[in-house]
Amino acid sequence: NDLLMSMAQDNPRMLRGFQCREHSQPWVAALFDGTRFRCTGTLIHNQWVVTAARCNTGRTLSVRLGEHNLWHLDWSEQLTLSSRVIPHPYYNSSSSQNNIMLVKLLVPATLNRQVELLPLPRSCPRPDSTCVLSGWGTSIFQIGRGAKANPNPKARVCPREGD
């Protein structure tokens, strides 16, 4: 699975997704439950990844940083385990409210060209701002409305230049 990035606006589906240039999203983490890919996360500190609370399995998560293709070893990867997970105390799995969780890494990430922290904004975005999302998976959620799915669901999606 290569990293995918899409742009989303105020509707809950991904738009204009395509495969990322390798290591162009160095803050993206792949979270696994054993050998099964579970979720995408974001490195926000050398010991912390933020992800969705729905990713909590109750077991230790394997975390891969510096990853582009989930099935191809390119020797830039850093492998570690979660030492602690902290789901939002009011996470509601039925409604998905407060669907956020922190994952503490057992071993701190070594920051380099392939593994970086997400540069967090210093102020809140405007309500009509476009968001950029990246992760492993398909780029279109609502396929039944004439939209085409990403032909390579194992590829990371990135925004097109100028979008």
Coordinates of N, CA, C and O in Angstrom, one line a residue:
N1 N 0.8 -1.2 0.0 CA 0.0 0.0 0.0 C 0.9 1.2 0.0 O 1.6 1.5 0.9
D2 N 0.8 2.1 -1.0 CA 1.5 3.3 -1.1 C 0.6 4.4 -0.4 O -0.6 4.3 -0.4
L3 N 1.2 5.5 0.1 CA 0.5 6.5 0.8 C -0.4 7.3 -0.2 O 0.1 7.7 -1.2
L4 N -1.6 7.5 0.2 CA -2.6 8.3 -0.6 C -2.9 9.6 0.1 O -2.9 9.7 1.3
M5 N -3.1 10.6 -0.7 CA -3.5 11.9 -0.1 C -4.7 12.4 -0.9 O -4.8 12.3 -2.1
S6 N -5.7 13.0 -0.2 CA -6.8 13.6 -0.8 C -7.1 14.9 -0.2 O -6.6 15.2 0.9
M7 N -8.0 15.7 -0.9 CA -8.4 16.9 -0.3 C -9.9 16.8 0.0 O -10.7 16.3 -0.8
A8 N -10.3 17.2 1.2 CA -11.7 17.1 1.6 C -12.1 18.5 1.9 O -11.4 19.3 2.4
Q9 N -13.4 18.8 1.6 CA -13.9 20.1 2.0 C -14.9 19.9 3.1 O -14.6 19.1 4.0
D10 N -16.1 20.5 3.0 CA -17.0 20.3 4.1 C -18.0 19.1 4.0 O -18.9 19.0 4.7
N11 N -17.7 18.2 3.1 CA -18.4 17.0 3.0 C -17.5 15.8 3.4 O -16.3 15.9 3.3
P12 N -18.1 14.7 3.9 CA -17.3 13.7 4.5 C -16.7 12.7 3.5 O -16.7 11.5 3.8
R13 N -16.3 13.1 2.3 CA -15.7 12.2 1.4 C -14.4 12.8 0.9 O -14.2 14.0 0.9
M14 N -13.6 11.9 0.3 CA -12.3 12.3 -0.2 C -12.5 12.8 -1.6 O -13.2 12.2 -2.4
L15 N -11.7 13.8 -2.0 CA -11.8 14.4 -3.4 C -10.4 14.4 -4.0 O -9.4 14.8 -3.3
R16 N -10.3 14.2 -5.3 CA -9.1 14.4 -6.1 C -7.8 13.7 -5.5 O -6.8 14.3 -5.3
G17 N -7.9 12.5 -5.1 CA -6.8 11.8 -4.6 C -5.9 11.1 -5.6 O -6.3 10.8 -6.7
F18 N -4.6 11.0 -5.3 CA -3.7 10.3 -6.1 C -2.5 9.9 -5.3 O -2.3 10.4 -4.1
Q19 N -1.6 9.1 -5.8 CA -0.4 8.6 -5.1 C 0.5 9.8 -4.7 O 0.9 10.6 -5.6
C20 N 1.0 9.7 -3.5 CA 2.0 10.7 -3.1 C 3.4 10.5 -3.7 O 3.7 9.3 -4.0
R21 N 4.1 11.6 -3.8 CA 5.5 11.4 -4.2 C 6.2 10.8 -2.9 O 5.8 11.1 -1.8
E22 N 7.1 9.8 -3.1 CA 7.7 9.1 -2.0 C 8.2 10.1 -0.9 O 8.9 11.0 -1.3
H23 N 7.9 9.8 0.3 CA 8.4 10.5 1.5 C 8.0 12.0 1.5 O 8.7 12.8 2.2
S24 N 7.0 12.4 0.7 CA 6.5 13.8 0.8 C 5.6 14.1 2.0 O 5.4 15.3 2.2
Q25 N 5.2 13.1 2.7 CA 4.4 13.2 3.9 C 5.1 12.5 5.0 O 4.7 11.5 5.5
P26 N 6.3 13.0 5.5 CA 7.1 12.2 6.4 C 6.6 12.1 7.8 O 7.2 11.5 8.7
W27 N 5.5 12.7 8.1 CA 4.8 12.7 9.4 C 3.8 11.6 9.5 O 3.2 11.3 10.6
V28 N 3.5 10.9 8.4 CA 2.5 9.9 8.4 C 3.0 8.6 9.0 O 4.1 8.1 8.7
A29 N 2.2 8.0 9.9 CA 2.5 6.7 10.5 C 1.5 5.6 10.1 O 0.3 5.9 9.9
A30 N 2.0 4.4 10.0 CA 1.1 3.3 9.7 C 1.0 2.5 11.0 O 2.0 2.1 11.6
L31 N -0.2 2.2 11.5 CA -0.5 1.5 12.7 C -1.0 0.1 12.4 O -1.9 0.0 11.6
F32 N -0.4 -0.9 13.0 CA -0.8 -2.3 12.8 C -1.3 -2.9 14.1 O -0.7 -2.7 15.1
D33 N -2.2 -3.8 13.9 CA -2.6 -4.7 15.0 C -2.0 -6.1 14.6 O -2.5 -6.8 13.7
G34 N -0.9 -6.4 15.2 CA -0.1 -7.6 14.8 C 0.4 -7.3 13.4 O 1.1 -6.3 13.2
T35 N 0.1 -8.1 12.4 CA 0.6 -7.9 11.0 C -0.5 -7.2 10.2 O -0.3 -6.9 9.0
R36 N -1.7 -6.9 10.7 CA -2.8 -6.4 10.0 C -2.8 -4.9 10.1 O -2.8 -4.3 11.2
F37 N -2.8 -4.2 8.9 CA -2.9 -2.7 8.9 C -4.2 -2.3 9.5 O -5.2 -2.8 9.2
R38 N -4.1 -1.3 10.4 CA -5.3 -0.9 11.2 C -5.6 0.5 10.8 O -6.8 0.8 10.5
C39 N -4.7 1.5 10.9 CA -5.0 2.9 10.7 C -3.8 3.7 10.3 O -2.7 3.2 10.4
T40 N -4.1 4.9 9.9 CA -3.1 5.9 9.6 C -3.0 6.8 10.8 O -4.1 7.2 11.4
G41 N -1.8 7.3 11.1 CA -1.7 8.3 12.2 C -0.7 9.4 11.8 O -0.2 9.3 10.7
T42 N -0.6 10.4 12.6 CA 0.3 11.5 12.3 C 1.3 11.7 13.5 O 0.9 11.8 14.6
L43 N 2.6 11.8 13.2 CA 3.6 12.1 14.1 C 3.6 13.5 14.5 O 3.8 14.4 13.7
I44 N 3.3 13.8 15.8 CA 3.2 15.2 16.2 C 4.3 15.6 17.2 O 4.5 16.7 17.6
H45 N 5.0 14.6 17.7 CA 6.1 14.7 18.7 C 7.0 13.4 18.5 O 6.4 12.4 18.0
N46 N 8.2 13.5 18.9 CA 9.0 12.3 18.6 C 8.6 11.0 19.3 O 9.0 9.9 19.0
Q47 N 7.6 11.2 20.3 CA 7.1 10.1 21.0 C 5.6 9.9 20.9 O 5.0 9.0 21.6
W48 N 4.9 10.8 20.1 CA 3.5 10.7 20.1 C 2.9 10.8 18.7 O 3.4 11.6 17.8
V49 N 2.0 9.9 18.4 CA 1.2 9.9 17.2 C -0.2 10.1 17.5 O -0.8 9.6 18.5
V50 N -0.9 10.9 16.7 CA -2.4 11.1 16.9 C -3.1 10.4 15.8 O -2.6 10.3 14.6
T51 N -4.2 9.7 16.1 CA -4.9 8.9 15.2 C -6.4 8.9 15.6 O -6.8 9.6 16.6
A52 N -7.2 8.1 15.0 CA -8.6 7.9 15.4 C -8.8 7.0 16.6 O -8.1 6.0 16.6
A53 N -9.7 7.3 17.5 CA -9.9 6.4 18.6 C -10.5 5.1 18.2 O -10.3 4.1 18.9
R54 N -11.1 5.0 17.0 CA -11.6 3.7 16.5 C -10.5 2.7 16.3 O -10.7 1.5 16.1
C55 N -9.3 3.2 16.2 CA -8.1 2.3 16.0 C -7.7 1.6 17.2 O -6.8 0.7 17.1
N56 N -8.2 1.9 18.3 CA -7.8 1.2 19.6 C -8.3 -0.2 19.6 O -9.6 -0.5 19.4
T57 N -7.4 -1.2 19.7 CA -7.8 -2.6 19.7 C -7.7 -3.2 21.1 O -8.1 -4.3 21.3
G58 N -7.2 -2.4 22.0 CA -7.0 -2.9 23.4 C -5.7 -3.7 23.5 O -5.3 -4.2 24.5
R59 N -5.0 -3.8 22.4 CA -3.7 -4.5 22.3 C -2.6 -3.5 21.9 O -2.9 -2.4 21.4
T60 N -1.3 -3.9 22.1 CA -0.2 -3.1 21.7 C -0.3 -2.9 20.1 O -0.5 -3.9 19.4
L61 N -0.1 -1.7 19.7 CA 0.0 -1.5 18.2 C 1.4 -1.4 17.7 O 2.3 -0.9 18.4
S62 N 1.7 -2.0 16.6 CA 3.0 -1.8 15.9 C 2.9 -0.5 15.1 O 1.8 -0.2 14.5
V63 N 3.9 0.3 15.1 CA 3.9 1.6 14.5 C 5.1 1.7 13.5 O 6.2 1.3 13.9
R64 N 4.8 2.0 12.2 CA 5.9 2.2 11.2 C 5.9 3.6 10.8 O 4.9 4.2 10.3
L65 N 7.1 4.2 10.9 CA 7.3 5.6 10.5 C 8.2 5.6 9.3 O 9.0 4.6 9.0
G66 N 8.2 6.6 8.5 CA 9.1 6.7 7.3 C 8.7 5.8 6.2 O 9.5 5.4 5.3
E67 N 7.4 5.4 6.2 CA 6.9 4.4 5.3 C 6.2 5.1 4.1 O 5.7 6.2 4.2
H68 N 6.3 4.4 2.9 CA 5.6 4.9 1.7 C 4.7 3.7 1.2 O 3.5 3.8 1.2
N69 N 5.3 2.6 0.9 CA 4.6 1.4 0.4 C 4.6 0.4 1.5 O 5.7 -0.1 2.0
L70 N 3.4 0.0 2.0 CA 3.3 -0.9 3.1 C 3.9 -2.3 2.8 O 4.2 -3.0 3.7
W71 N 4.0 -2.7 1.5 CA 4.4 -4.0 1.2 C 5.8 -4.0 0.6 O 6.3 -5.1 0.0
H72 N 6.5 -2.9 0.6 CA 7.9 -2.8 0.0 C 8.8 -2.2 1.0 O 8.6 -1.1 1.4
L73 N 9.9 -2.9 1.4 CA 10.9 -2.4 2.3 C 11.8 -1.5 1.5 O 12.4 -2.0 0.5
D74 N 12.0 -0.3 1.9 CA 12.9 0.6 1.3 C 14.0 1.1 2.2 O 14.8 2.0 1.9
W75 N 14.1 0.6 3.4 CA 15.1 0.8 4.4 C 15.0 2.2 5.0 O 15.9 2.6 5.8
S76 N 14.0 2.9 4.8 CA 13.8 4.2 5.5 C 12.9 4.1 6.7 O 12.7 5.0 7.5
E77 N 12.3 2.9 6.8 CA 11.2 2.7 7.9 C 11.9 2.6 9.3 O 13.0 2.2 9.5
Q78 N 11.1 3.1 10.2 CA 11.4 3.0 11.6 C 10.3 2.2 12.2 O 9.1 2.6 12.1
L79 N 10.6 1.1 12.9 CA 9.5 0.2 13.5 C 9.6 0.3 15.0 O 10.7 0.3 15.6
T80 N 8.4 0.5 15.6 CA 8.3 0.6 17.1 C 7.0 0.1 17.5 O 6.2 -0.4 16.7
L81 N 6.7 0.1 18.8 CA 5.5 -0.4 19.3 C 4.9 0.8 20.2 O 5.6 1.7 20.6
S82 N 3.6 0.7 20.4 CA 2.9 1.6 21.3 C 3.2 1.2 22.7 O 3.3 0.0 23.0
S83 N 3.5 2.2 23.6 CA 3.7 1.9 25.0 C 2.5 2.3 25.8 O 2.2 1.8 26.9
R84 N 1.6 3.1 25.1 CA 0.4 3.6 25.8 C -0.5 4.1 24.7 O 0.0 4.7 23.8
V85 N -1.8 3.9 24.9 CA -2.8 4.6 24.0 C -3.8 5.3 24.9 O -4.1 4.8 26.0
I86 N -4.1 6.5 24.5 CA -5.0 7.4 25.2 C -6.2 7.8 24.3 O -6.1 8.9 23.6
P87 N -7.3 7.1 24.3 CA -8.4 7.5 23.5 C -9.1 8.7 24.2 O -9.0 8.8 25.4
H88 N -9.8 9.5 23.5 CA -10.5 10.6 24.1 C -11.5 10.1 25.1 O -12.1 9.1 24.9
P89 N -11.5 10.7 26.3 CA -12.4 10.1 27.4 C -13.9 10.0 27.0 O -14.6 9.2 27.6
Y90 N -14.3 10.8 26.1 CA -15.7 10.8 25.7 C -15.9 10.3 24.3 O -16.9 10.7 23.6
Y91 N -15.0 9.5 23.8 CA -15.2 8.9 22.5 C -16.5 8.0 22.5 O -16.7 7.2 23.4
N92 N -17.3 8.2 21.4 CA -18.5 7.5 21.3 C -18.4 6.7 20.0 O -18.5 7.3 18.9
S93 N -18.3 5.4 20.0 CA -18.1 4.6 18.8 C -19.3 4.5 18.0 O -19.3 4.4 16.8
S94 N -20.5 4.7 18.6 CA -21.8 4.7 17.8 C -21.9 6.0 16.9 O -22.3 5.9 15.8
S95 N -21.5 7.1 17.5 CA -21.7 8.4 16.7 C -20.4 8.9 16.1 O -20.4 9.8 15.3
S96 N -19.3 8.3 16.5 CA -17.9 8.7 16.1 C -17.5 10.1 16.7 O -16.6 10.7 16.3
Q97 N -18.3 10.6 17.7 CA -17.9 11.8 18.3 C -16.6 11.6 19.1 O -16.4 10.6 19.7
N98 N -15.8 12.6 19.1 CA -14.5 12.6 19.8 C -13.6 11.4 19.4 O -12.9 10.8 20.2
N99 N -13.6 11.2 18.1 CA -12.9 10.0 17.5 C -11.4 10.4 17.3 O -10.9 10.6 16.2
I100 N -10.7 10.5 18.5 CA -9.3 10.9 18.4 C -8.6 10.2 19.5 O -9.1 9.9 20.6
M101 N -7.3 9.9 19.3 CA -6.5 9.1 20.3 C -5.1 9.5 20.1 O -4.6 9.7 19.0
L102 N -4.3 9.5 21.2 CA -2.9 9.6 21.2 C -2.3 8.2 21.4 O -2.8 7.4 22.2
V103 N -1.2 8.0 20.7 CA -0.4 6.8 20.8 C 1.0 7.2 21.2 O 1.7 7.9 20.5
K104 N 1.4 6.7 22.4 CA 2.8 7.0 22.8 C 3.7 5.9 22.3 O 3.4 4.7 22.4
L105 N 4.8 6.3 21.7 CA 5.8 5.3 21.1 C 6.7 4.8 22.2 O 7.2 5.5 23.0
L106 N 7.0 3.5 22.1 CA 7.9 2.8 23.1 C 9.3 3.4 22.9 O 10.0 3.7 23.9
V107 N 9.7 3.6 21.7 CA 11.0 4.2 21.4 C 10.8 5.5 20.6 O 10.1 5.5 19.6
P108 N 11.4 6.6 21.0 CA 11.2 7.8 20.3 C 11.6 7.7 18.8 O 12.6 7.0 18.5
A109 N 10.9 8.4 18.0 CA 11.3 8.5 16.6 C 12.6 9.2 16.4 O 12.9 10.2 17.1
T110 N 13.4 8.8 15.4 CA 14.6 9.5 15.0 C 14.2 10.3 13.9 O 13.8 9.8 12.8
L111 N 14.3 11.7 14.0 CA 13.8 12.6 13.0 C 14.9 12.7 11.9 O 16.1 12.8 12.2
N112 N 14.5 12.6 10.6 CA 15.4 12.7 9.5 C 14.5 13.1 8.3 O 13.4 13.5 8.4
R113 N 15.1 13.0 7.1 CA 14.3 13.4 5.9 C 13.0 12.5 5.7 O 12.1 13.0 5.1
Q114 N 13.0 11.3 6.1 CA 11.9 10.4 5.9 C 10.9 10.4 7.1 O 9.8 10.0 6.9
V115 N 11.3 10.9 8.2 CA 10.5 10.9 9.4 C 10.6 12.3 10.1 O 11.7 12.7 10.6
E116 N 9.5 13.0 10.0 CA 9.4 14.4 10.5 C 8.2 14.6 11.3 O 7.2 13.8 11.1
L117 N 8.1 15.6 12.1 CA 6.9 16.0 12.8 C 6.0 16.8 11.9 O 6.5 17.6 11.1
L118 N 4.7 16.6 12.0 CA 3.8 17.5 11.3 C 4.0 18.9 11.8 O 3.9 19.2 13.0
P119 N 4.2 19.8 10.8 CA 4.3 21.2 11.3 C 2.9 21.8 11.6 O 2.1 22.0 10.7
L120 N 2.6 21.8 12.9 CA 1.2 22.2 13.3 C 1.0 23.7 13.1 O 1.9 24.5 13.3
P121 N -0.2 24.1 12.8 CA -0.5 25.5 12.6 C -0.5 26.2 14.0 O -0.7 25.6 15.0
R122 N -0.3 27.5 13.9 CA -0.3 28.4 15.1 C -1.6 29.0 15.4 O -1.8 29.6 16.4
S123 N -2.6 28.9 14.5 CA -3.9 29.4 14.7 C -4.9 28.4 14.0 O -4.5 27.6 13.2
C124 N -6.2 28.6 14.4 CA -7.2 27.8 13.8 C -7.5 28.2 12.4 O -7.5 29.3 12.1
P125 N -7.8 27.2 11.5 CA -8.2 27.5 10.2 C -9.6 28.1 10.1 O -10.4 27.9 11.0
R126 N -9.8 28.8 9.0 CA -11.2 29.3 8.8 C -12.1 28.2 8.5 O -11.7 27.1 8.0
P127 N -13.4 28.3 8.9 CA -14.4 27.2 8.7 C -14.5 26.7 7.2 O -14.8 25.6 7.0
D128 N -14.2 27.6 6.2 CA -14.4 27.1 4.8 C -13.0 26.7 4.2 O -12.9 26.5 3.0
S129 N -12.0 26.4 5.0 CA -10.7 26.0 4.5 C -10.8 24.6 4.0 O -11.5 23.8 4.4
T130 N -9.9 24.4 3.0 CA -9.7 23.0 2.5 C -8.7 22.3 3.3 O -7.7 22.8 3.7
C131 N -9.0 21.0 3.6 CA -8.1 20.2 4.4 C -7.4 19.2 3.5 O -7.9 18.8 2.4
V132 N -6.2 18.9 3.8 CA -5.4 17.9 3.1 C -5.3 16.6 4.0 O -4.9 16.8 5.2
L133 N -5.6 15.5 3.5 CA -5.6 14.2 4.2 C -4.7 13.3 3.5 O -4.6 13.2 2.3
S134 N -4.0 12.5 4.3 CA -3.2 11.4 3.7 C -3.3 10.2 4.5 O -3.5 10.2 5.7
G135 N -3.1 9.1 3.8 CA -3.2 7.8 4.5 C -3.2 6.6 3.4 O -3.1 6.9 2.2
W136 N -3.3 5.4 3.9 CA -3.3 4.3 3.0 C -4.7 3.8 2.8 O -5.4 3.6 3.8
G137 N -5.1 3.7 1.6 CA -6.5 3.2 1.3 C -7.0 3.7 0.0 O -6.2 4.2 -0.8
T138 N -8.3 3.7 -0.2 CA -8.9 4.2 -1.4 C -9.1 5.7 -1.3 O -9.2 6.2 -0.2
S139 N -9.2 6.3 -2.4 CA -9.3 7.8 -2.4 C -10.8 8.3 -2.6 O -11.0 9.5 -2.4
I140 N -11.7 7.4 -2.9 CA -13.1 7.9 -3.0 C -14.0 7.0 -2.1 O -13.9 5.7 -2.2
F141 N -14.8 7.6 -1.2 CA -15.6 6.8 -0.3 C -17.0 6.5 -1.0 O -17.6 5.4 -0.8
Q142 N -17.5 7.4 -1.8 CA -18.8 7.3 -2.3 C -18.7 6.8 -3.8 O -18.9 7.6 -4.7
I143 N -18.4 5.6 -4.0 CA -18.1 5.1 -5.4 C -19.4 4.9 -6.1 O -19.5 5.1 -7.4
G144 N -20.6 4.7 -5.5 CA -21.8 4.5 -6.2 C -22.4 5.7 -6.9 O -23.3 5.5 -7.7
R145 N -21.9 6.8 -6.8 CA -22.4 8.0 -7.4 C -21.6 8.4 -8.7 O -21.5 9.5 -9.0
G146 N -21.1 7.4 -9.4 CA -20.4 7.7 -10.6 C -18.9 8.0 -10.5 O -18.2 8.1 -11.5
A147 N -18.5 8.1 -9.2 CA -17.1 8.4 -9.0 C -16.3 7.1 -9.2 O -16.8 6.0 -8.9
K148 N -15.1 7.3 -9.7 CA -14.2 6.1 -9.8 C -13.3 5.9 -8.6 O -12.8 6.9 -8.1
A149 N -13.2 4.7 -8.2 CA -12.3 4.4 -7.1 C -10.8 4.6 -7.5 O -10.5 4.4 -8.7
N150 N -9.9 4.8 -6.6 CA -8.5 4.8 -7.0 C -8.2 3.5 -7.5 O -8.5 2.4 -6.9
P151 N -7.6 3.4 -8.7 CA -7.3 2.1 -9.3 C -6.3 1.3 -8.5 O -6.2 0.1 -8.7
N152 N -5.5 1.9 -7.7 CA -4.6 1.2 -6.8 C -4.9 1.5 -5.4 O -4.4 2.4 -4.8
P153 N -5.7 0.7 -4.7 CA -6.1 1.0 -3.3 C -4.9 0.8 -2.4 O -5.1 1.1 -1.2
K154 N -3.8 0.3 -2.8 CA -2.6 0.2 -2.0 C -1.7 1.4 -2.1 O -0.6 1.4 -1.5
A155 N -2.1 2.4 -2.8 CA -1.3 3.6 -3.1 C -1.7 4.8 -2.2 O -2.9 5.0 -1.9
R156 N -0.7 5.5 -1.7 CA -1.0 6.7 -1.0 C -1.5 7.8 -1.9 O -1.1 7.8 -3.1
V157 N -2.4 8.7 -1.5 CA -3.0 9.7 -2.3 C -2.5 11.1 -1.8 O -2.5 11.3 -0.6
C158 N -2.1 11.9 -2.8 CA -1.7 13.3 -2.5 C -2.5 14.3 -3.3 O -3.0 13.9 -4.3
P159 N -2.5 15.6 -2.8 CA -3.2 16.6 -3.6 C -2.4 16.9 -4.9 O -1.2 16.8 -4.9
R160 N -3.1 17.3 -5.9 CA -2.4 17.7 -7.1 C -1.9 19.1 -6.9 O -2.4 19.8 -6.2
E161 N -0.8 19.3 -7.6 CA -0.1 20.7 -7.5 C -1.2 21.7 -7.9 O -1.9 21.5 -8.9
G162 N -1.3 22.8 -7.1 CA -2.2 23.9 -7.4 C -3.6 23.7 -6.9 O -4.4 24.6 -6.9
D163 N -3.9 22.5 -6.4 CA -5.2 22.3 -5.8 C -5.3 22.9 -4.4 O -4.3 23.0 -3.7

